mmCIF file of C-alpha atoms and ligand atoms in Angstrom:
data_model
loop_
_atom_site.group_PDB
_atom_site.id
_atom_site.type_symbol
_atom_site.label_atom_id
_atom_site.label_comp_id
_atom_site.label_asym_id
_atom_site.label_seq_id
_atom_site.Cartn_x
_atom_site.Cartn_y
_atom_site.Cartn_z
ATOM 1 C CA UNK A 18 19.379 -112.855 -242.534
ATOM 2 C CA UNK A 19 16.603 -110.561 -241.282
ATOM 3 C CA UNK A 20 17.099 -109.111 -237.860
ATOM 4 C CA UNK A 21 14.461 -109.540 -235.156
ATOM 5 C CA UNK A 22 12.237 -106.519 -234.736
ATOM 6 C CA UNK A 23 11.501 -104.845 -231.461
ATOM 7 C CA UNK A 24 9.051 -102.284 -230.139
ATOM 8 C CA UNK A 25 10.211 -100.013 -227.294
ATOM 9 C CA UNK A 26 6.864 -98.936 -225.898
ATOM 10 C CA UNK A 27 8.024 -95.842 -224.008
ATOM 11 C CA UNK A 28 10.845 -93.355 -224.384
ATOM 12 C CA UNK A 29 13.859 -94.847 -222.635
ATOM 13 C CA UNK A 30 17.456 -93.758 -222.028
ATOM 14 C CA UNK A 31 19.110 -93.118 -225.429
ATOM 15 C CA UNK A 32 22.132 -95.274 -224.566
ATOM 16 C CA UNK A 33 19.852 -98.272 -223.990
ATOM 17 C CA UNK A 34 17.806 -97.675 -227.150
ATOM 18 C CA UNK A 35 21.050 -97.324 -229.152
ATOM 19 C CA UNK A 36 22.361 -100.565 -227.702
ATOM 20 C CA UNK A 37 19.176 -102.361 -228.736
ATOM 21 C CA UNK A 38 19.352 -100.852 -232.229
ATOM 22 C CA UNK A 39 22.707 -102.600 -232.745
ATOM 23 C CA UNK A 40 20.884 -105.941 -232.476
ATOM 24 C CA UNK A 41 17.372 -105.301 -233.741
ATOM 25 C CA UNK A 42 15.179 -103.300 -236.065
ATOM 26 C CA UNK A 43 13.735 -101.030 -233.457
ATOM 27 C CA UNK A 44 10.571 -98.942 -233.397
ATOM 28 C CA UNK A 45 10.797 -96.371 -230.615
ATOM 29 C CA UNK A 46 8.279 -94.045 -229.008
ATOM 30 C CA UNK A 47 10.313 -90.847 -228.971
ATOM 31 C CA UNK A 48 7.246 -88.694 -228.320
ATOM 32 C CA UNK A 49 6.555 -90.891 -225.267
ATOM 33 C CA UNK A 50 2.874 -91.136 -226.191
ATOM 34 C CA UNK A 51 0.727 -93.331 -223.973
ATOM 35 C CA UNK A 52 -0.558 -95.579 -226.766
ATOM 36 C CA UNK A 53 -4.019 -97.050 -226.503
ATOM 37 C CA UNK A 54 -4.235 -100.806 -226.226
ATOM 38 C CA UNK A 55 -5.276 -100.984 -229.894
ATOM 39 C CA UNK A 56 -2.364 -98.852 -231.018
ATOM 40 C CA UNK A 57 0.064 -100.930 -228.973
ATOM 41 C CA UNK A 58 -1.285 -104.084 -230.662
ATOM 42 C CA UNK A 59 -1.090 -102.507 -234.081
ATOM 43 C CA UNK A 60 2.544 -101.439 -233.573
ATOM 44 C CA UNK A 61 3.527 -104.791 -232.116
ATOM 45 C CA UNK A 62 2.096 -106.915 -234.952
ATOM 46 C CA UNK A 63 4.903 -108.746 -236.752
ATOM 47 C CA UNK A 64 7.503 -107.940 -234.079
ATOM 48 C CA UNK A 65 9.337 -110.485 -231.974
ATOM 49 C CA UNK A 66 10.083 -108.433 -228.891
ATOM 50 C CA UNK A 67 8.671 -105.641 -226.770
ATOM 51 C CA UNK A 68 10.362 -103.474 -224.138
ATOM 52 C CA UNK A 69 7.781 -102.333 -221.577
ATOM 53 C CA UNK A 70 7.660 -100.395 -218.311
ATOM 54 C CA UNK A 71 5.129 -100.453 -215.485
ATOM 55 C CA UNK A 72 1.925 -99.620 -217.334
ATOM 56 C CA UNK A 73 1.694 -101.001 -220.873
ATOM 57 C CA UNK A 74 -1.002 -103.684 -220.893
ATOM 58 C CA UNK A 75 0.311 -106.959 -222.301
ATOM 59 C CA UNK A 76 -2.914 -108.909 -222.054
ATOM 60 C CA UNK A 77 -4.387 -112.057 -223.584
ATOM 61 C CA UNK A 78 -5.944 -110.154 -226.521
ATOM 62 C CA UNK A 79 -2.592 -108.583 -227.397
ATOM 63 C CA UNK A 80 -0.841 -111.942 -227.157
ATOM 64 C CA UNK A 81 -3.435 -113.502 -229.471
ATOM 65 C CA UNK A 82 -3.101 -110.633 -231.955
ATOM 66 C CA UNK A 83 0.710 -110.802 -232.094
ATOM 67 C CA UNK A 84 1.622 -114.390 -233.012
ATOM 68 C CA UNK A 85 5.262 -113.551 -233.772
ATOM 69 C CA UNK A 86 5.934 -112.177 -230.309
ATOM 70 C CA UNK A 87 8.613 -114.125 -228.403
ATOM 71 C CA UNK A 88 9.844 -111.840 -225.628
ATOM 72 C CA UNK A 89 8.114 -109.358 -223.322
ATOM 73 C CA UNK A 90 10.817 -107.661 -221.276
ATOM 74 C CA UNK A 91 9.964 -105.140 -218.603
ATOM 75 C CA UNK A 92 12.298 -102.717 -216.879
ATOM 76 C CA UNK A 93 10.076 -102.899 -213.760
ATOM 77 C CA UNK A 94 10.156 -105.504 -211.036
ATOM 78 C CA UNK A 95 6.337 -105.508 -210.737
ATOM 79 C CA UNK A 96 4.575 -107.122 -213.695
ATOM 80 C CA UNK A 97 0.876 -106.801 -212.913
ATOM 81 C CA UNK A 98 0.452 -105.136 -216.339
ATOM 82 C CA UNK A 99 1.450 -108.398 -218.041
ATOM 83 C CA UNK A 100 -0.741 -111.482 -218.373
ATOM 84 C CA UNK A 101 2.070 -113.911 -217.625
ATOM 85 C CA UNK A 102 -0.152 -116.984 -217.969
ATOM 86 C CA UNK A 103 -1.311 -115.935 -221.451
ATOM 87 C CA UNK A 104 2.301 -115.298 -222.481
ATOM 88 C CA UNK A 105 3.515 -118.647 -221.178
ATOM 89 C CA UNK A 106 0.631 -120.461 -222.863
ATOM 90 C CA UNK A 107 1.854 -119.011 -226.168
ATOM 91 C CA UNK A 108 5.550 -119.736 -225.472
ATOM 92 C CA UNK A 109 6.424 -116.056 -224.925
ATOM 93 C CA UNK A 110 9.086 -115.409 -222.302
ATOM 94 C CA UNK A 111 8.356 -112.617 -219.829
ATOM 95 C CA UNK A 112 11.151 -110.951 -217.889
ATOM 96 C CA UNK A 113 11.167 -108.346 -215.131
ATOM 97 C CA UNK A 114 13.902 -106.377 -213.373
ATOM 98 C CA UNK A 115 14.422 -107.602 -209.817
ATOM 99 C CA UNK A 116 17.438 -106.958 -207.556
ATOM 100 C CA UNK A 117 18.851 -103.912 -209.353
ATOM 101 C CA UNK A 118 16.288 -101.621 -207.701
ATOM 102 C CA UNK A 119 16.093 -103.177 -204.240
ATOM 103 C CA UNK A 120 18.300 -100.804 -202.249
ATOM 104 C CA UNK A 121 17.164 -97.635 -204.050
ATOM 105 C CA UNK A 122 13.510 -98.525 -203.535
ATOM 106 C CA UNK A 123 14.121 -99.381 -199.883
ATOM 107 C CA UNK A 124 15.858 -96.012 -199.397
ATOM 108 C CA UNK A 125 12.815 -94.256 -200.786
ATOM 109 C CA UNK A 126 10.314 -96.285 -198.773
ATOM 110 C CA UNK A 127 12.233 -95.433 -195.625
ATOM 111 C CA UNK A 128 12.428 -91.764 -196.609
ATOM 112 C CA UNK A 129 8.667 -91.642 -197.247
ATOM 113 C CA UNK A 130 7.966 -93.263 -193.892
ATOM 114 C CA UNK A 131 10.168 -90.684 -192.159
ATOM 115 C CA UNK A 132 8.602 -87.840 -194.119
ATOM 116 C CA UNK A 133 5.130 -88.902 -192.985
ATOM 117 C CA UNK A 134 6.156 -89.573 -189.373
ATOM 118 C CA UNK A 135 8.028 -86.280 -188.998
ATOM 119 C CA UNK A 136 5.586 -84.281 -191.146
ATOM 120 C CA UNK A 137 8.291 -82.951 -193.459
ATOM 121 C CA UNK A 138 6.268 -82.049 -196.608
ATOM 122 C CA UNK A 139 3.366 -80.734 -194.541
ATOM 123 C CA UNK A 140 5.631 -78.368 -192.586
ATOM 124 C CA UNK A 141 7.500 -77.362 -195.734
ATOM 125 C CA UNK A 142 4.237 -76.359 -197.434
ATOM 126 C CA UNK A 143 3.355 -74.356 -194.325
ATOM 127 C CA UNK A 144 6.676 -72.516 -194.448
ATOM 128 C CA UNK A 145 6.470 -71.830 -198.179
ATOM 129 C CA UNK A 146 2.934 -70.480 -197.784
ATOM 130 C CA UNK A 147 4.301 -67.707 -195.594
ATOM 131 C CA UNK A 148 2.243 -68.856 -192.597
ATOM 132 C CA UNK A 149 5.252 -69.278 -190.242
ATOM 133 C CA UNK A 150 5.180 -66.462 -187.713
ATOM 134 C CA UNK A 151 6.464 -68.077 -184.497
ATOM 135 C CA UNK A 152 7.969 -71.265 -183.070
ATOM 136 C CA UNK A 153 5.851 -73.300 -180.636
ATOM 137 C CA UNK A 154 6.532 -76.364 -178.467
ATOM 138 C CA UNK A 155 3.871 -78.439 -180.211
ATOM 139 C CA UNK A 156 4.694 -77.119 -183.652
ATOM 140 C CA UNK A 157 4.361 -79.990 -186.219
ATOM 141 C CA UNK A 158 4.997 -82.626 -183.573
ATOM 142 C CA UNK A 159 5.032 -86.062 -185.166
ATOM 143 C CA UNK A 160 5.963 -89.638 -184.334
ATOM 144 C CA UNK A 161 9.426 -91.012 -183.596
ATOM 145 C CA UNK A 162 10.949 -93.486 -185.995
ATOM 146 C CA UNK A 163 13.969 -94.641 -183.956
ATOM 147 C CA UNK A 164 13.044 -97.308 -181.467
ATOM 148 C CA UNK A 165 9.483 -97.592 -182.835
ATOM 149 C CA UNK A 166 7.842 -100.753 -184.179
ATOM 150 C CA UNK A 167 8.213 -101.127 -187.934
ATOM 151 C CA UNK A 168 5.763 -103.388 -189.747
ATOM 152 C CA UNK A 169 6.456 -104.773 -193.189
ATOM 153 C CA UNK A 170 3.592 -106.216 -195.207
ATOM 154 C CA UNK A 171 5.258 -108.407 -197.837
ATOM 155 C CA UNK A 172 8.777 -109.557 -197.081
ATOM 156 C CA UNK A 173 10.553 -109.985 -200.407
ATOM 157 C CA UNK A 174 13.859 -108.389 -201.258
ATOM 158 C CA UNK A 175 12.663 -104.799 -200.816
ATOM 159 C CA UNK A 176 10.835 -105.577 -197.569
ATOM 160 C CA UNK A 177 13.974 -107.156 -196.154
ATOM 161 C CA UNK A 178 16.079 -104.161 -197.232
ATOM 162 C CA UNK A 179 13.684 -101.818 -195.400
ATOM 163 C CA UNK A 180 13.687 -104.050 -192.332
ATOM 164 C CA UNK A 181 17.496 -103.968 -192.317
ATOM 165 C CA UNK A 182 17.500 -100.178 -192.378
ATOM 166 C CA UNK A 183 14.995 -100.042 -189.531
ATOM 167 C CA UNK A 184 16.663 -102.645 -187.350
ATOM 168 C CA UNK A 185 20.336 -101.789 -187.830
ATOM 169 C CA UNK A 186 20.075 -98.059 -188.450
ATOM 170 C CA UNK A 187 17.193 -96.971 -186.256
ATOM 171 C CA UNK A 188 16.961 -99.626 -183.526
ATOM 172 C CA UNK A 189 13.405 -100.497 -184.578
ATOM 173 C CA UNK A 190 11.472 -103.523 -183.492
ATOM 174 C CA UNK A 191 10.614 -105.250 -186.800
ATOM 175 C CA UNK A 192 7.423 -107.252 -187.362
ATOM 176 C CA UNK A 193 6.344 -108.604 -190.710
ATOM 177 C CA UNK A 194 3.543 -110.485 -192.365
ATOM 178 C CA UNK A 195 3.989 -112.460 -195.556
ATOM 179 C CA UNK A 196 2.430 -115.612 -197.026
ATOM 180 C CA UNK A 197 5.710 -117.428 -196.543
ATOM 181 C CA UNK A 198 7.945 -116.946 -193.524
ATOM 182 C CA UNK A 199 11.629 -116.223 -193.887
ATOM 183 C CA UNK A 200 14.072 -118.841 -192.687
ATOM 184 C CA UNK A 201 15.334 -118.099 -189.155
ATOM 185 C CA UNK A 202 18.794 -117.313 -190.551
ATOM 186 C CA UNK A 203 17.244 -114.614 -192.786
ATOM 187 C CA UNK A 204 15.084 -113.190 -189.971
ATOM 188 C CA UNK A 205 17.850 -112.931 -187.352
ATOM 189 C CA UNK A 206 20.192 -110.351 -188.966
ATOM 190 C CA UNK A 207 17.319 -107.959 -189.668
ATOM 191 C CA UNK A 208 15.626 -108.594 -186.309
ATOM 192 C CA UNK A 209 12.368 -109.557 -188.025
ATOM 193 C CA UNK A 210 9.518 -111.499 -186.420
ATOM 194 C CA UNK A 211 6.595 -112.998 -188.395
ATOM 195 C CA UNK A 212 3.126 -112.185 -187.052
ATOM 196 C CA UNK A 213 -0.360 -112.627 -188.441
ATOM 197 C CA UNK A 214 -1.884 -109.697 -190.298
ATOM 198 C CA UNK A 215 -4.175 -108.619 -187.438
ATOM 199 C CA UNK A 216 -1.249 -108.489 -184.992
ATOM 200 C CA UNK A 217 0.843 -106.569 -187.477
ATOM 201 C CA UNK A 218 -1.860 -103.935 -187.959
ATOM 202 C CA UNK A 219 -2.546 -103.571 -184.244
ATOM 203 C CA UNK A 220 1.060 -103.372 -183.058
ATOM 204 C CA UNK A 221 2.999 -101.335 -185.578
ATOM 205 C CA UNK A 222 3.881 -97.671 -185.346
ATOM 206 C CA UNK A 223 4.923 -97.526 -188.985
ATOM 207 C CA UNK A 224 3.564 -99.896 -191.620
ATOM 208 C CA UNK A 225 5.341 -100.199 -194.977
ATOM 209 C CA UNK A 226 3.550 -102.107 -197.754
ATOM 210 C CA UNK A 227 5.667 -103.990 -200.275
ATOM 211 C CA UNK A 228 3.440 -106.796 -201.596
ATOM 212 C CA UNK A 229 2.992 -107.454 -205.327
ATOM 213 C CA UNK A 230 -0.409 -106.513 -206.746
ATOM 214 C CA UNK A 231 -2.827 -109.177 -207.942
ATOM 215 C CA UNK A 232 -6.360 -110.390 -207.232
ATOM 216 C CA UNK A 233 -5.217 -111.721 -203.839
ATOM 217 C CA UNK A 234 -3.799 -108.367 -202.735
ATOM 218 C CA UNK A 235 -6.532 -106.079 -204.114
ATOM 219 C CA UNK A 236 -7.586 -103.823 -201.208
ATOM 220 C CA UNK A 237 -5.509 -105.910 -198.825
ATOM 221 C CA UNK A 238 -5.660 -102.771 -196.700
ATOM 222 C CA UNK A 239 -9.264 -101.577 -196.607
ATOM 223 C CA UNK A 240 -11.372 -99.651 -194.077
ATOM 224 C CA UNK A 241 -11.618 -102.545 -191.605
ATOM 225 C CA UNK A 242 -7.836 -102.993 -191.638
ATOM 226 C CA UNK A 243 -7.164 -99.302 -191.113
ATOM 227 C CA UNK A 244 -9.534 -99.400 -188.149
ATOM 228 C CA UNK A 245 -7.232 -101.912 -186.436
ATOM 229 C CA UNK A 246 -4.214 -99.595 -186.558
ATOM 230 C CA UNK A 247 -3.091 -97.176 -183.837
ATOM 231 C CA UNK A 248 -4.365 -93.617 -184.352
ATOM 232 C CA UNK A 249 -0.748 -92.439 -184.204
ATOM 233 C CA UNK A 250 0.500 -94.966 -186.794
ATOM 234 C CA UNK A 251 1.758 -94.202 -190.284
ATOM 235 C CA UNK A 252 1.183 -96.222 -193.454
ATOM 236 C CA UNK A 253 3.534 -96.131 -196.452
ATOM 237 C CA UNK A 254 2.628 -97.764 -199.774
ATOM 238 C CA UNK A 255 5.446 -98.301 -202.270
ATOM 239 C CA UNK A 256 3.950 -101.521 -203.697
ATOM 240 C CA UNK A 257 1.201 -100.872 -206.225
ATOM 241 C CA UNK A 258 -1.975 -98.867 -206.334
ATOM 242 C CA UNK A 259 -4.962 -101.036 -205.514
ATOM 243 C CA UNK A 260 -3.277 -102.809 -202.596
ATOM 244 C CA UNK A 261 -4.637 -100.017 -200.391
ATOM 245 C CA UNK A 262 -8.213 -98.738 -200.704
ATOM 246 C CA UNK A 263 -7.276 -95.098 -201.289
ATOM 247 C CA UNK A 264 -10.779 -93.752 -200.560
ATOM 248 C CA UNK A 265 -10.866 -95.553 -197.199
ATOM 249 C CA UNK A 266 -7.350 -94.329 -196.431
ATOM 250 C CA UNK A 267 -8.305 -90.720 -197.127
ATOM 251 C CA UNK A 268 -11.251 -91.074 -194.739
ATOM 252 C CA UNK A 269 -9.098 -92.632 -192.009
ATOM 253 C CA UNK A 270 -6.537 -89.833 -192.344
ATOM 254 C CA UNK A 271 -9.140 -87.109 -192.322
ATOM 255 C CA UNK A 272 -10.990 -88.496 -189.298
ATOM 256 C CA UNK A 273 -7.816 -88.995 -187.244
ATOM 257 C CA UNK A 274 -8.227 -92.779 -187.219
ATOM 258 C CA UNK A 275 -4.703 -92.981 -188.677
ATOM 259 C CA UNK A 276 -1.815 -90.612 -187.955
ATOM 260 C CA UNK A 277 -0.287 -90.112 -191.391
ATOM 261 C CA UNK A 278 0.451 -91.857 -194.663
ATOM 262 C CA UNK A 279 2.868 -91.737 -197.573
ATOM 263 C CA UNK A 280 1.948 -93.035 -201.007
ATOM 264 C CA UNK A 281 4.112 -93.491 -204.075
ATOM 265 C CA UNK A 282 1.530 -95.578 -205.948
ATOM 266 C CA UNK A 283 -2.191 -95.070 -206.527
ATOM 267 C CA UNK A 284 -5.283 -96.881 -207.717
ATOM 268 C CA UNK A 285 -5.707 -95.851 -211.359
ATOM 269 C CA UNK A 286 -2.511 -93.760 -211.427
ATOM 270 C CA UNK A 287 -1.572 -91.280 -212.738
ATOM 271 C CA UNK A 288 -4.994 -90.244 -211.452
ATOM 272 C CA UNK A 289 -4.979 -89.718 -207.681
ATOM 273 C CA UNK A 290 -8.133 -90.105 -205.617
ATOM 274 C CA UNK A 291 -9.359 -86.518 -205.124
ATOM 275 C CA UNK A 292 -10.014 -87.119 -201.429
ATOM 276 C CA UNK A 293 -6.296 -87.748 -200.899
ATOM 277 C CA UNK A 294 -5.389 -84.432 -202.483
ATOM 278 C CA UNK A 295 -7.422 -82.612 -199.864
ATOM 279 C CA UNK A 296 -5.802 -84.309 -196.857
ATOM 280 C CA UNK A 297 -2.749 -82.662 -195.280
ATOM 281 C CA UNK A 298 -1.335 -85.647 -193.373
ATOM 282 C CA UNK A 299 -0.430 -87.663 -196.462
ATOM 283 C CA UNK A 300 2.776 -87.446 -198.479
ATOM 284 C CA UNK A 301 2.189 -88.054 -202.206
ATOM 285 C CA UNK A 302 4.880 -88.861 -204.782
ATOM 286 C CA UNK A 303 4.461 -89.920 -208.443
ATOM 287 C CA UNK A 304 5.696 -93.553 -208.477
ATOM 288 C CA UNK A 305 9.381 -92.693 -208.134
ATOM 289 C CA UNK A 306 10.618 -95.130 -205.484
ATOM 290 C CA UNK A 307 13.200 -96.650 -207.838
ATOM 291 C CA UNK A 308 14.025 -93.357 -209.537
ATOM 292 C CA UNK A 309 17.705 -92.786 -208.941
ATOM 293 C CA UNK A 310 19.529 -92.348 -212.235
ATOM 294 C CA UNK A 311 21.929 -95.290 -211.747
ATOM 295 C CA UNK A 312 19.066 -97.582 -210.764
ATOM 296 C CA UNK A 313 16.713 -96.609 -213.568
ATOM 297 C CA UNK A 314 19.590 -97.113 -216.017
ATOM 298 C CA UNK A 315 20.367 -100.517 -214.516
ATOM 299 C CA UNK A 316 16.689 -101.519 -214.777
ATOM 300 C CA UNK A 317 16.575 -100.536 -218.448
ATOM 301 C CA UNK A 318 19.880 -102.268 -219.205
ATOM 302 C CA UNK A 319 18.607 -105.450 -217.565
ATOM 303 C CA UNK A 320 15.523 -105.432 -219.806
ATOM 304 C CA UNK A 321 17.858 -104.884 -222.775
ATOM 305 C CA UNK A 322 20.117 -107.770 -221.647
ATOM 306 C CA UNK A 323 17.068 -110.017 -221.561
ATOM 307 C CA UNK A 324 15.871 -108.972 -225.015
ATOM 308 C CA UNK A 325 19.300 -109.414 -226.567
ATOM 309 C CA UNK A 326 19.658 -112.874 -225.037
ATOM 310 C CA UNK A 327 16.153 -114.090 -225.821
ATOM 311 C CA UNK A 328 15.882 -112.850 -229.390
ATOM 312 C CA UNK A 329 19.293 -114.333 -230.190
ATOM 313 C CA UNK A 330 18.243 -117.758 -228.950
ATOM 314 C CA UNK A 331 19.781 -117.443 -225.461
ATOM 315 C CA UNK A 332 18.487 -117.587 -221.905
ATOM 316 C CA UNK A 333 16.897 -114.673 -220.074
ATOM 317 C CA UNK A 334 18.696 -113.443 -216.950
ATOM 318 C CA UNK A 335 15.512 -112.748 -215.012
ATOM 319 C CA UNK A 336 12.562 -114.717 -216.410
ATOM 320 C CA UNK A 337 9.196 -114.500 -214.687
ATOM 321 C CA UNK A 338 8.039 -118.045 -213.928
ATOM 322 C CA UNK A 339 4.700 -119.348 -215.179
ATOM 323 C CA UNK A 340 2.004 -118.793 -212.561
ATOM 324 C CA UNK A 341 1.111 -121.878 -210.552
ATOM 325 C CA UNK A 342 -2.295 -123.289 -211.519
ATOM 326 C CA UNK A 343 -4.951 -122.476 -208.892
ATOM 327 C CA UNK A 344 -5.445 -125.325 -206.411
ATOM 328 C CA UNK A 345 -8.634 -127.266 -207.121
ATOM 329 C CA UNK A 346 -11.239 -127.350 -204.372
HETATM 330 C C1 DGY O 48 8.718 -101.505 -210.357
HETATM 331 O O1 DGY O 48 9.824 -101.726 -210.839
HETATM 332 O O2 DGY O 48 7.834 -102.347 -210.289
HETATM 333 C C2 DGY O 48 8.491 -100.155 -209.816
HETATM 334 O O3 DGY O 48 7.233 -99.954 -209.343
HETATM 335 C C3 DGY O 48 8.908 -99.108 -210.818
HETATM 336 O O4 DGY O 48 9.955 -98.534 -210.205
#
């Protein structure tokens, strides 16, 4: 019997690739080349499964060009690179990697927020540049985190994990905005209160953005939203590039309309808006919120679990549901 064939679109942990090779005929990308869309299609033709990460575009054209494809399994929780509707229409199962990265990503979001509020990278650069000649009372003064008001935009698993850190660890007052409200029994232990978006923006000292990216969340935070925030507030984006208008953010930071920001994700990454690079009160990291070794391994193993199950006729552990059809007007 011929074994299913699988494309692993990026270089992954050898232990995970070796595990997959026990089950499938595997084509790997050991050079970790960022294949063009056409090359990805060409390599995927005739294969039944693909292992993807955050960026490989699995779009309608690819789905149409790869009729033997049955499983698209991502090691990321976000799946805005995958046209889930096109996959479902063709009977392809899509999986993502929720849960295994929640706590690690929440740790990082909290760390970024603290780094921006307390100006840690900015002061470190100053020290390394040799500019430190004397201590001063107002030297790199920032904003307090303990006891401040934490705002969460998007209140899924990661948002709730950040809220828990803020409420239980730092005595923060937690506000959140999300399309759907949490049940009271989920809000109470993390001290979270639902507010509308305008209230959230106006009242928070530290805003952390954790919404999935899609047409509805494109530039959810744009110039007019930034203008509603306190001039001392911080904004942290660990969701996806494109949720925040990076050009507008750079202007707000430069003009003093916003206190500080921390970004792990960028519109058009790995490119970073040049205006952000010239602003000192923003912390910039290269999409590493889930990057602890145990967590990245767990994410990759979960994608492998899903591939092994699906291509052997079993059930995926973490399938992405078919998108709901848009409501008719
Ligand atoms: C995800 O899983 O969606 C992250 O952005 C990658 O860590």
